[in-house]
mmCIF file of C-alpha atoms and ligand atoms in Angstrom:
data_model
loop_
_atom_site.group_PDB
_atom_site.id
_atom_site.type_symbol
_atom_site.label_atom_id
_atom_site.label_comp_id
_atom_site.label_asym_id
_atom_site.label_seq_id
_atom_site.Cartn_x
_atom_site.Cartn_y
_atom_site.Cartn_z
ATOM 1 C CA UNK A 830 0.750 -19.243 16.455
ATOM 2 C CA UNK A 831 -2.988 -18.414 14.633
ATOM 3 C CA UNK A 832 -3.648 -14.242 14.534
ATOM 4 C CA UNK A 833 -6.251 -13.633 17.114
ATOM 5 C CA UNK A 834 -9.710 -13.814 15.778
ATOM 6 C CA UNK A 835 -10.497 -10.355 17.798
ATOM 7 C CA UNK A 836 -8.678 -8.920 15.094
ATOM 8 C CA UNK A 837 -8.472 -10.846 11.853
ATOM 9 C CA UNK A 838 -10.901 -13.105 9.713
ATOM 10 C CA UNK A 839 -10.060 -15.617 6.807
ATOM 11 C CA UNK A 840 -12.089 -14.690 3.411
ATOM 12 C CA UNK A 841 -11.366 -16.881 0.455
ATOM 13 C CA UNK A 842 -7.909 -18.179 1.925
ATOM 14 C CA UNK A 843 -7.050 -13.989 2.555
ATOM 15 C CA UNK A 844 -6.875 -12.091 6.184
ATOM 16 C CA UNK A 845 -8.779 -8.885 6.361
ATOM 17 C CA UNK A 846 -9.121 -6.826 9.884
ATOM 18 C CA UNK A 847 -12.607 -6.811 11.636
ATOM 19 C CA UNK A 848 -13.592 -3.516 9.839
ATOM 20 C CA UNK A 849 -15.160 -5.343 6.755
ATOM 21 C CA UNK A 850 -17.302 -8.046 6.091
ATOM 22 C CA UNK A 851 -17.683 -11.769 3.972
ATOM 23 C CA UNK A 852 -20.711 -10.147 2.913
ATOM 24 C CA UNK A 853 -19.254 -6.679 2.064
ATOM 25 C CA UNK A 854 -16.653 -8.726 0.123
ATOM 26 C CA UNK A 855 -18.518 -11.097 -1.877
ATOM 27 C CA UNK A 856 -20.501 -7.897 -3.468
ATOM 28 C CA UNK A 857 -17.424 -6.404 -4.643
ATOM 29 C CA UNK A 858 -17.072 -9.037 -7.519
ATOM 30 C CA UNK A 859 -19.885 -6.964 -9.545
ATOM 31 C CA UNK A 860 -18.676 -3.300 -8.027
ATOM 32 C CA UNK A 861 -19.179 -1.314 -11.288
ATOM 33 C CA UNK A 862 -16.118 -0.067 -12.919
ATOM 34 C CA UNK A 863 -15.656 3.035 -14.474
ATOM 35 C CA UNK A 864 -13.267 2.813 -17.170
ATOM 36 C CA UNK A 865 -11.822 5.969 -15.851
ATOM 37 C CA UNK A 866 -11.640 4.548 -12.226
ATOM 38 C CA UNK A 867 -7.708 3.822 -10.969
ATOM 39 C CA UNK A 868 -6.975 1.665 -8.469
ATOM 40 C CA UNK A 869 -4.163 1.520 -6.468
ATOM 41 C CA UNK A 870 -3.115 -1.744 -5.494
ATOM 42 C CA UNK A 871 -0.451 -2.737 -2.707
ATOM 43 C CA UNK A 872 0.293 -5.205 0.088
ATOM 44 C CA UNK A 873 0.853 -2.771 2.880
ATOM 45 C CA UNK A 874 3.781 -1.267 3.478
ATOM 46 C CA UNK A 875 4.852 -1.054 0.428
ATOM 47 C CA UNK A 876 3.835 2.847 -0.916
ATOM 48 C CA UNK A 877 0.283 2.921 -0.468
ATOM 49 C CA UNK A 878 -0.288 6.432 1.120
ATOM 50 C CA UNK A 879 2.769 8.073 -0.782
ATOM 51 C CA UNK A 880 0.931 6.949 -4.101
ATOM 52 C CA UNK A 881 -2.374 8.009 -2.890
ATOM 53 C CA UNK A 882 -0.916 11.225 -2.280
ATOM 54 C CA UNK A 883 0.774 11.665 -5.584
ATOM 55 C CA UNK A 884 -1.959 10.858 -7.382
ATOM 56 C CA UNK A 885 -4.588 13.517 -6.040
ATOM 57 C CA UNK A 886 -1.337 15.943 -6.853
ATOM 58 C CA UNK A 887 -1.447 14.973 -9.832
ATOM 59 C CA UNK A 888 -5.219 14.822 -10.598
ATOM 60 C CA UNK A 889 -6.561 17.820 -8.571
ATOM 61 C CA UNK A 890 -5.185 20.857 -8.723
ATOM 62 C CA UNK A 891 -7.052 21.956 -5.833
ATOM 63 C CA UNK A 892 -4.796 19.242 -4.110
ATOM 64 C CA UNK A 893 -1.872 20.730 -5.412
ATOM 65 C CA UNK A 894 -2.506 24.531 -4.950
ATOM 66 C CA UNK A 895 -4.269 23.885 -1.423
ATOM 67 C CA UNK A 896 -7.481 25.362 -2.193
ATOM 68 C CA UNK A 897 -9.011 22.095 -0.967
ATOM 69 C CA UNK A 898 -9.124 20.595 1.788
ATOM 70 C CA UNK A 899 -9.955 16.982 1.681
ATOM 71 C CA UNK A 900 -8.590 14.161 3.790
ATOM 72 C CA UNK A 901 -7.030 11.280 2.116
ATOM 73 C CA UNK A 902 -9.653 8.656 3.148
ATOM 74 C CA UNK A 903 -12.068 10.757 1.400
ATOM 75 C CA UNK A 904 -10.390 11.394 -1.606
ATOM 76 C CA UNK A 905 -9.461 7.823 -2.276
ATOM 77 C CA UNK A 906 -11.032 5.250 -0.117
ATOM 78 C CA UNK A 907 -10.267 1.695 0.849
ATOM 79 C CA UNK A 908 -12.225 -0.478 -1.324
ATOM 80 C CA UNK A 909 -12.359 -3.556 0.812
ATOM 81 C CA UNK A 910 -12.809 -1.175 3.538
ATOM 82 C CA UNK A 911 -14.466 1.307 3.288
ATOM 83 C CA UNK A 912 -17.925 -0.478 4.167
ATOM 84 C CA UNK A 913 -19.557 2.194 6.083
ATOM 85 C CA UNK A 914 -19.603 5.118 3.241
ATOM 86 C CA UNK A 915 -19.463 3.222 -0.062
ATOM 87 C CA UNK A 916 -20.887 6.446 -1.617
ATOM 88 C CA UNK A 917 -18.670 5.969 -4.516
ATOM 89 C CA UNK A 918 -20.769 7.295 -7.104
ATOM 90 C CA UNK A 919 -20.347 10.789 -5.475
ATOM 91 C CA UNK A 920 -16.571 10.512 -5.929
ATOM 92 C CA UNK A 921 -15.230 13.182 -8.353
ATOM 93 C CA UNK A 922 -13.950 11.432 -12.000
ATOM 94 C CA UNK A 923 -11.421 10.033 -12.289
ATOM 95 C CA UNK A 924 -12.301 7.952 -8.821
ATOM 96 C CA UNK A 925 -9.788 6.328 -6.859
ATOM 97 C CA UNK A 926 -9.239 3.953 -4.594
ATOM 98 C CA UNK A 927 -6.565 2.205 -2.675
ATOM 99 C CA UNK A 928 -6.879 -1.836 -2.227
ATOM 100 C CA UNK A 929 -4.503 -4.432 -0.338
ATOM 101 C CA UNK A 930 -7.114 -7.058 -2.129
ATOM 102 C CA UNK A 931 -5.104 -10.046 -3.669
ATOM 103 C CA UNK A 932 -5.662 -10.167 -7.529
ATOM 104 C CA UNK A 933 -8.278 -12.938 -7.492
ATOM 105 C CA UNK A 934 -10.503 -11.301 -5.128
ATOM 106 C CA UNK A 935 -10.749 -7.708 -7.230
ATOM 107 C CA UNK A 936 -13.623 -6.747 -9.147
ATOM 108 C CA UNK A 937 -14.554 -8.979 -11.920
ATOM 109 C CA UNK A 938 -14.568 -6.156 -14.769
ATOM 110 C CA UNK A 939 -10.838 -4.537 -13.217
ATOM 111 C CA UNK A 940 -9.754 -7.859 -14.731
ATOM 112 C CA UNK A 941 -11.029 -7.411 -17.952
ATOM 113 C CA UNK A 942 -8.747 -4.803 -18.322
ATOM 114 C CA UNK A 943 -10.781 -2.143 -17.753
ATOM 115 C CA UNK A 944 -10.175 1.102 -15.427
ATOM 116 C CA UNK A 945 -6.080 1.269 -14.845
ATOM 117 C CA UNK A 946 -4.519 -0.201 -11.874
ATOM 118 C CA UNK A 947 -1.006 0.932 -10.089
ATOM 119 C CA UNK A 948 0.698 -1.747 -8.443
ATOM 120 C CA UNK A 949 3.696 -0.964 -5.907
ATOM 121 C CA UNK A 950 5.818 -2.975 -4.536
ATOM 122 C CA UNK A 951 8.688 -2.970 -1.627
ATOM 123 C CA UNK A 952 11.842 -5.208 -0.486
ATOM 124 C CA UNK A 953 9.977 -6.654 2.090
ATOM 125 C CA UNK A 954 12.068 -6.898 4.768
ATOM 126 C CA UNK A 955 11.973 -2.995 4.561
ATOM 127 C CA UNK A 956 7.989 -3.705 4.404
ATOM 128 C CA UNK A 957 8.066 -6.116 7.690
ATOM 129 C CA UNK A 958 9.817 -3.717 9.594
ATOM 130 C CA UNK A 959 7.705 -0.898 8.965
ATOM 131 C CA UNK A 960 4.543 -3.388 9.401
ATOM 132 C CA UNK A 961 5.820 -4.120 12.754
ATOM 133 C CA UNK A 962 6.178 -0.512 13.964
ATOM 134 C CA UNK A 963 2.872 0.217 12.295
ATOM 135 C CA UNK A 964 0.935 -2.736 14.509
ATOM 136 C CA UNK A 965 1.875 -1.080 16.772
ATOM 137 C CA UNK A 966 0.410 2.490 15.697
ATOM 138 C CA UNK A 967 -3.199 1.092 14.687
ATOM 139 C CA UNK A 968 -5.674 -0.104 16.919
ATOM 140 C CA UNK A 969 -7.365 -2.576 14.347
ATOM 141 C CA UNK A 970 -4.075 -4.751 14.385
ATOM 142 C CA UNK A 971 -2.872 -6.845 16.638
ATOM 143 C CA UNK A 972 0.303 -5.149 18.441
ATOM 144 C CA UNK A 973 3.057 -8.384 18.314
ATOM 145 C CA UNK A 974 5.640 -6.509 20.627
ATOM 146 C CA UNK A 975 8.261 -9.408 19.883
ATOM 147 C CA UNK A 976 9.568 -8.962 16.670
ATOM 148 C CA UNK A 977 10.820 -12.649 16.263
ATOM 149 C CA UNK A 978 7.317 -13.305 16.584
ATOM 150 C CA UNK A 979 6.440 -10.881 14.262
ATOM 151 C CA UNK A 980 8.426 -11.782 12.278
ATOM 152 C CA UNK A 981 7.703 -15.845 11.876
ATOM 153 C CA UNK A 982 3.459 -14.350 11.525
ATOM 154 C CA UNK A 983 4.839 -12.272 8.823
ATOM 155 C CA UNK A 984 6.694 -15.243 6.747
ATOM 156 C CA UNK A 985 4.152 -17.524 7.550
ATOM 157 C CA UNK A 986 1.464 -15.262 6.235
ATOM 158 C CA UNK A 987 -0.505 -15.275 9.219
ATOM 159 C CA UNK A 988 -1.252 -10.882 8.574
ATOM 160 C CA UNK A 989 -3.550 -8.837 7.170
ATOM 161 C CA UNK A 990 -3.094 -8.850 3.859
ATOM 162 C CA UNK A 991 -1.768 -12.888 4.302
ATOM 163 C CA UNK A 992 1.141 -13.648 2.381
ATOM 164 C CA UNK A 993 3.666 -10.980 0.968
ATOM 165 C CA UNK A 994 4.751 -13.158 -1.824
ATOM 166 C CA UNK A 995 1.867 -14.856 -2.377
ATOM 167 C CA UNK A 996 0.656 -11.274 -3.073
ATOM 168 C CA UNK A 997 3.122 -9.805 -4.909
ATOM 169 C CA UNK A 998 3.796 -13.449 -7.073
ATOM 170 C CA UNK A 999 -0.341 -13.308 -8.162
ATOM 171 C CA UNK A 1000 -0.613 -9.651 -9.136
ATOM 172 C CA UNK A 1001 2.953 -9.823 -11.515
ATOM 173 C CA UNK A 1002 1.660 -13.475 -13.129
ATOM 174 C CA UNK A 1003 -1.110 -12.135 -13.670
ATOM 175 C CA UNK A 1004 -0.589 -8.889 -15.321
ATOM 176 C CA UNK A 1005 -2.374 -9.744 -18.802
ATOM 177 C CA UNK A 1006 -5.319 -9.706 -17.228
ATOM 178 C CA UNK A 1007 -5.134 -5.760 -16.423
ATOM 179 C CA UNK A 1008 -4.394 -2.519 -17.393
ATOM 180 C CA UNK A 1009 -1.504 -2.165 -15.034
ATOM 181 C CA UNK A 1010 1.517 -0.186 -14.217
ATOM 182 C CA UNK A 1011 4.266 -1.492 -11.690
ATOM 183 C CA UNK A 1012 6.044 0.810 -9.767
ATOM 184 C CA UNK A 1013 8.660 -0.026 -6.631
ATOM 185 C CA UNK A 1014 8.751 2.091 -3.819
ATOM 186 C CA UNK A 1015 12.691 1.852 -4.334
ATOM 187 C CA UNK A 1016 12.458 3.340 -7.582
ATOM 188 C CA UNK A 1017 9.791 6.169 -6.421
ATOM 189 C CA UNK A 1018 12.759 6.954 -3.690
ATOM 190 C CA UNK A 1019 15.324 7.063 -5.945
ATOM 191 C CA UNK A 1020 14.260 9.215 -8.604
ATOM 192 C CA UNK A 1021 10.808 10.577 -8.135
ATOM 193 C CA UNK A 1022 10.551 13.397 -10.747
ATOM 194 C CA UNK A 1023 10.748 10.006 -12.967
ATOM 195 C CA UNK A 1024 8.443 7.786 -11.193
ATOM 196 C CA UNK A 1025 5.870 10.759 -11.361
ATOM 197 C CA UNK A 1026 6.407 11.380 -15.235
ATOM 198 C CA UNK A 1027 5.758 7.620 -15.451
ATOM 199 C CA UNK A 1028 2.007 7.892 -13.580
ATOM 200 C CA UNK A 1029 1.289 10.930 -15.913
ATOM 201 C CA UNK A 1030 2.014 9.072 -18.525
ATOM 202 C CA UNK A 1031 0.274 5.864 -17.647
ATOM 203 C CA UNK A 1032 -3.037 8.408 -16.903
ATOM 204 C CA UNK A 1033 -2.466 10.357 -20.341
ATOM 205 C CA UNK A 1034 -2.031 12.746 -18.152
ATOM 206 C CA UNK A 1035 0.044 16.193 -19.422
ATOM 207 C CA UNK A 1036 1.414 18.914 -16.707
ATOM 208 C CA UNK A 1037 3.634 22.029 -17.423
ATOM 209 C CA UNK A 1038 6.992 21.619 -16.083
ATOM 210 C CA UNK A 1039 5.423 23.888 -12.749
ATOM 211 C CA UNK A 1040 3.245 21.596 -11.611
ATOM 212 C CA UNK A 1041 5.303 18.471 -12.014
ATOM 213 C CA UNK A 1042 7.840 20.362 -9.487
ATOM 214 C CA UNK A 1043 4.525 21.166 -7.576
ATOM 215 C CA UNK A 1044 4.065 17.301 -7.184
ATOM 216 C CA UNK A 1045 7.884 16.309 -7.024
ATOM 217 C CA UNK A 1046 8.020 18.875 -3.803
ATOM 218 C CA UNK A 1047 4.816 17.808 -2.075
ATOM 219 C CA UNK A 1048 5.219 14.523 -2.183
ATOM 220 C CA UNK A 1049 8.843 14.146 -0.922
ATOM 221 C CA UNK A 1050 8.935 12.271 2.545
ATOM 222 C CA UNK A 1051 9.745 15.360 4.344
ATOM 223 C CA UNK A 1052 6.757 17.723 3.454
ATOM 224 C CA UNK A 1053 4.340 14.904 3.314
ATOM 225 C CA UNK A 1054 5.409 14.390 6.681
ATOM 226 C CA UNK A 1055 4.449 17.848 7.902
ATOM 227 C CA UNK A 1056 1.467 18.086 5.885
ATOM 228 C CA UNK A 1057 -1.289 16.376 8.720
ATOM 229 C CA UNK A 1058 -3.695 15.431 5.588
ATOM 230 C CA UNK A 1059 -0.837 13.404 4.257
ATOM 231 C CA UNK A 1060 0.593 12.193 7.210
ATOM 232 C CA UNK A 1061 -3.517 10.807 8.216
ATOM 233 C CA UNK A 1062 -2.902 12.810 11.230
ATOM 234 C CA UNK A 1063 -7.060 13.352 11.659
ATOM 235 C CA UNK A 1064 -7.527 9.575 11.864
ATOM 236 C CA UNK A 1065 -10.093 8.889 14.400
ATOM 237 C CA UNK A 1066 -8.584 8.235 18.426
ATOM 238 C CA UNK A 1067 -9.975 4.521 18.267
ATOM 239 C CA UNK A 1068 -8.352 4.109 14.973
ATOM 240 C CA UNK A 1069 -4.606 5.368 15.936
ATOM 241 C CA UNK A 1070 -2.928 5.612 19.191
ATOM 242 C CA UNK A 1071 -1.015 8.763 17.758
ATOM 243 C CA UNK A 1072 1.687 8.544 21.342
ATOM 244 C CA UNK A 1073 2.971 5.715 19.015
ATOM 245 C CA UNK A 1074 3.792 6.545 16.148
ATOM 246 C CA UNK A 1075 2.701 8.095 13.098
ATOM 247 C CA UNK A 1076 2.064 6.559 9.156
ATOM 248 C CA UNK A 1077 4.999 7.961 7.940
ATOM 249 C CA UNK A 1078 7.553 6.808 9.958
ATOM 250 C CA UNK A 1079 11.291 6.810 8.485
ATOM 251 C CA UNK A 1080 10.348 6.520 4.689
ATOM 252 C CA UNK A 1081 14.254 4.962 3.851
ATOM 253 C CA UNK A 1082 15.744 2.380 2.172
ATOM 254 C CA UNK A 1083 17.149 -0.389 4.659
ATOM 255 C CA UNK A 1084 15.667 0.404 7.557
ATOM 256 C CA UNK A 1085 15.613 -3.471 8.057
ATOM 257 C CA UNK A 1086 19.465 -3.087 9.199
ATOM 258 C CA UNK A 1087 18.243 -1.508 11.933
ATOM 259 C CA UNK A 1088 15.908 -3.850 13.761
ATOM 260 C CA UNK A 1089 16.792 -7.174 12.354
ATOM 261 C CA UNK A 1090 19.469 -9.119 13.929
ATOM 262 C CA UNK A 1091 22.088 -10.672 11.690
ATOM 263 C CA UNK A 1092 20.349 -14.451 12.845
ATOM 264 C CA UNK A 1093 16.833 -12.958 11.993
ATOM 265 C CA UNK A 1094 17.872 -11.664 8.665
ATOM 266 C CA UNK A 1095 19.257 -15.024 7.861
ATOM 267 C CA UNK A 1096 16.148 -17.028 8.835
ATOM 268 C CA UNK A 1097 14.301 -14.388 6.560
ATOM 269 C CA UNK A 1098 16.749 -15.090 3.591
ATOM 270 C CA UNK A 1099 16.168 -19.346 4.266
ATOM 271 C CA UNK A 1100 12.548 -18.538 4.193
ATOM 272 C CA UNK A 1101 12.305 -15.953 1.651
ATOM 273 C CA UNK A 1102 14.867 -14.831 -0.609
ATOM 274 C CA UNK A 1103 15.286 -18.016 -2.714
ATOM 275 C CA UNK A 1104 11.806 -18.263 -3.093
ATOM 276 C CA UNK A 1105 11.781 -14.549 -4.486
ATOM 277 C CA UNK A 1106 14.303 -15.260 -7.201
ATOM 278 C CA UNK A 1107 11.193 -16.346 -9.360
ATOM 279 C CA UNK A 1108 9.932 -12.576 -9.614
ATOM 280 C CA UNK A 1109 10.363 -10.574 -12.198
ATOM 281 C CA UNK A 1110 11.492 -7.576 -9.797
ATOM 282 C CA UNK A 1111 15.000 -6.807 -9.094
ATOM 283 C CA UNK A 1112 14.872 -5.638 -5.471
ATOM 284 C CA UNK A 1113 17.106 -2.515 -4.069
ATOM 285 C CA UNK A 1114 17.965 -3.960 0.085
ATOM 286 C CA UNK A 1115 20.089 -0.722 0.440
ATOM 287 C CA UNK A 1116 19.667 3.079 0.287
ATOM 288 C CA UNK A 1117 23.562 2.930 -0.768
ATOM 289 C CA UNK A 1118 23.519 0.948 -3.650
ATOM 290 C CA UNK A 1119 20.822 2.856 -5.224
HETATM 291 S S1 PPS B 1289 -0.407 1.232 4.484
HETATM 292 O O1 PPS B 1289 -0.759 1.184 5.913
HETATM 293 O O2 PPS B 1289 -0.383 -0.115 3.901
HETATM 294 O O3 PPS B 1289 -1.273 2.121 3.731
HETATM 295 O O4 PPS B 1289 1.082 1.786 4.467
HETATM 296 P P1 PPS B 1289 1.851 2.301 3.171
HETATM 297 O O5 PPS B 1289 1.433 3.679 2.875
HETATM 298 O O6 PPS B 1289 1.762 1.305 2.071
HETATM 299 O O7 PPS B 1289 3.367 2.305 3.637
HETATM 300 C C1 PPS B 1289 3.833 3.177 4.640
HETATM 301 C C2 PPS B 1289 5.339 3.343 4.438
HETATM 302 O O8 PPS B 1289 5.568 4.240 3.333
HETATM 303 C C3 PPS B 1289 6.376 5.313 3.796
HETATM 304 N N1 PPS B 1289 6.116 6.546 3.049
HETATM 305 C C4 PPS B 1289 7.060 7.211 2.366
HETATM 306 N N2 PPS B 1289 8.358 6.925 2.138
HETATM 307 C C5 PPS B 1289 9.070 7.819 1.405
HETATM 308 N N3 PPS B 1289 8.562 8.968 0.919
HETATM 309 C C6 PPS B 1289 7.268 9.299 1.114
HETATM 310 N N4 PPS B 1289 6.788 10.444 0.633
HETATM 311 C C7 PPS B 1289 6.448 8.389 1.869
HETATM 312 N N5 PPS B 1289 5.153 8.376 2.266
HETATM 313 C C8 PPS B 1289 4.958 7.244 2.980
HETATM 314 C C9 PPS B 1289 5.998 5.418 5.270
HETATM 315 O O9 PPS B 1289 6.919 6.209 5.968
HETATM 316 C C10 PPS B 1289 6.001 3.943 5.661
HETATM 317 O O10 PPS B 1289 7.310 3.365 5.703
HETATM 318 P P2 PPS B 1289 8.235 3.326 7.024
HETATM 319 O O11 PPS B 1289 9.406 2.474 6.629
HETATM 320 O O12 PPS B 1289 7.441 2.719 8.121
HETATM 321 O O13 PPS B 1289 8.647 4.746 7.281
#
């Protein structure tokens, strides 16, 4: 079955919701870089917010001492989105922003290695599930209440965001072409003090040993969950239907146990998994064998 056109639109071979343009698009192949620009790159579901929030820890201390009181979409926008208030230049240095964009449809000069770009990745059966529960959440997305359904739109590519491996395949073969740092939202759950020390260092970034706990503490599932800024808990009422959900959700490991049935998980593996093996990622399916 073909996504409803009230909600998604092809762009070079690549579904984006109704809240951007072809036009908008096509002029972000000459957005000007700034080499100190970072971007953070994701299919969804995979990391995007908790990264977003970790970096504006890390970067503002106003962020981290809660002297400031910005919301997310502000701080870091959504490039391909963000069509309404591209004020970018205003943005303080370093800028960031947050992009599902595939690699081939990024600005021309972020592949010429300039400005730095984060790229996280998830098992993606953990990523389906939570996509599912999430269409529900957002108004801009089609809600797909059967999750077999779901579930063939998600293999088939037929999403936002289009195909997760076709995503995740382009940005790893292609990583000469940037200055990039991979990062799986496994390994951010599993030892996050590290996964931190690992942005710093990618950002030549130094902190004292305080405000790396600072980070490590604020950005733990738990008190970004009660933290509305973090949690996007101001979003606009014709953006999120808040009765249903919220962004973070469960934040685990394996979650997929819990919706897929054992027939589903096996159509996902024939469809899937073998074609995965090619990746250079070594994927964590459960929070126990972490
Ligand atoms: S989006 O819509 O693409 O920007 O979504 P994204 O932020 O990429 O992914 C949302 C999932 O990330 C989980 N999340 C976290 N997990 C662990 N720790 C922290 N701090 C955290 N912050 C966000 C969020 O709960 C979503 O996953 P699920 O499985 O639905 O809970």
């Amino acid at each position: 079955m073909e996504p409803s056109k009230d909600y998604l639109f092809k762009y070079k071979g690549f579904y984006f919701s109704l809240e951007t343009s072809p036009e908008y698009l096509d002029s972000l192949e000459d957005f000007e870089i700034k080499d100190s620009d970072i971007f953070i790159a994701t299919y969804p579901k995979s990391g995007t917010v908790w990264t977003q929030n970790i970096l504006s820890l890390i970067i503002h201390e106003g962020h981290r001492n809660g002297t400031e009181n910005m919301e997310t979409l502000d701080r870091i926008p959504w490039l391909e989105y963000n069509i309404k208030n591209a004020a970018y230049a205003n943005l303080p240095s370093p800028r960031v922003f947050a992009t599902h964009l595939p690699y081939y449809l990024v600005p021309r000069d972020l592949r010429n290695k300039r400005a730095r770009v984060i790229y996280v990745t998830r098992n993606p059966k953990d990523v389906m599930v939570s996509y599912y529960h999430f269409s529900k959440f957002i108004c801009t997305l089609e809600e797909v209440p059967d999750f077999n359904i779901f579930m063939e739109r998600f293999l088939a590519g037929k999403v936002l965001a289009s195909s997760w491996l076709d995503h995740v395949e382009g940005w790893y073969s292609h990583a000469e072409d940037f200055n990039i740092l991979f990062l799986t939202y496994e390994e951010m759950k599993k030892d996050l003090r590290s996964a931190v020390l690992k942005i710093c260092n990618f950002l030549g970034k130094k902190l004292s040993e305080e405000e790396l706990d600072s980070v490590v503490r604020q950005a733990t599932f738990e008190n970004m969950r009660k933290d509305p800024r973090a949690n996007y808990e101001n979003l606009p009422e014709n953006l999120a239907e808040k009765n249903k959900g919220s962004f973070l959700r469960k934040g685990t490991v394996g979650d997929w146990k819990n919706t897929m049935t054992v027939a589903q998980n096996e159509r996902f593996d024939k469809v899937l998994t073998e074609k995965m093996k090619t990746l250079p990622i070594k994927f964590t399916w459960d929070i126990n064998n972490m």
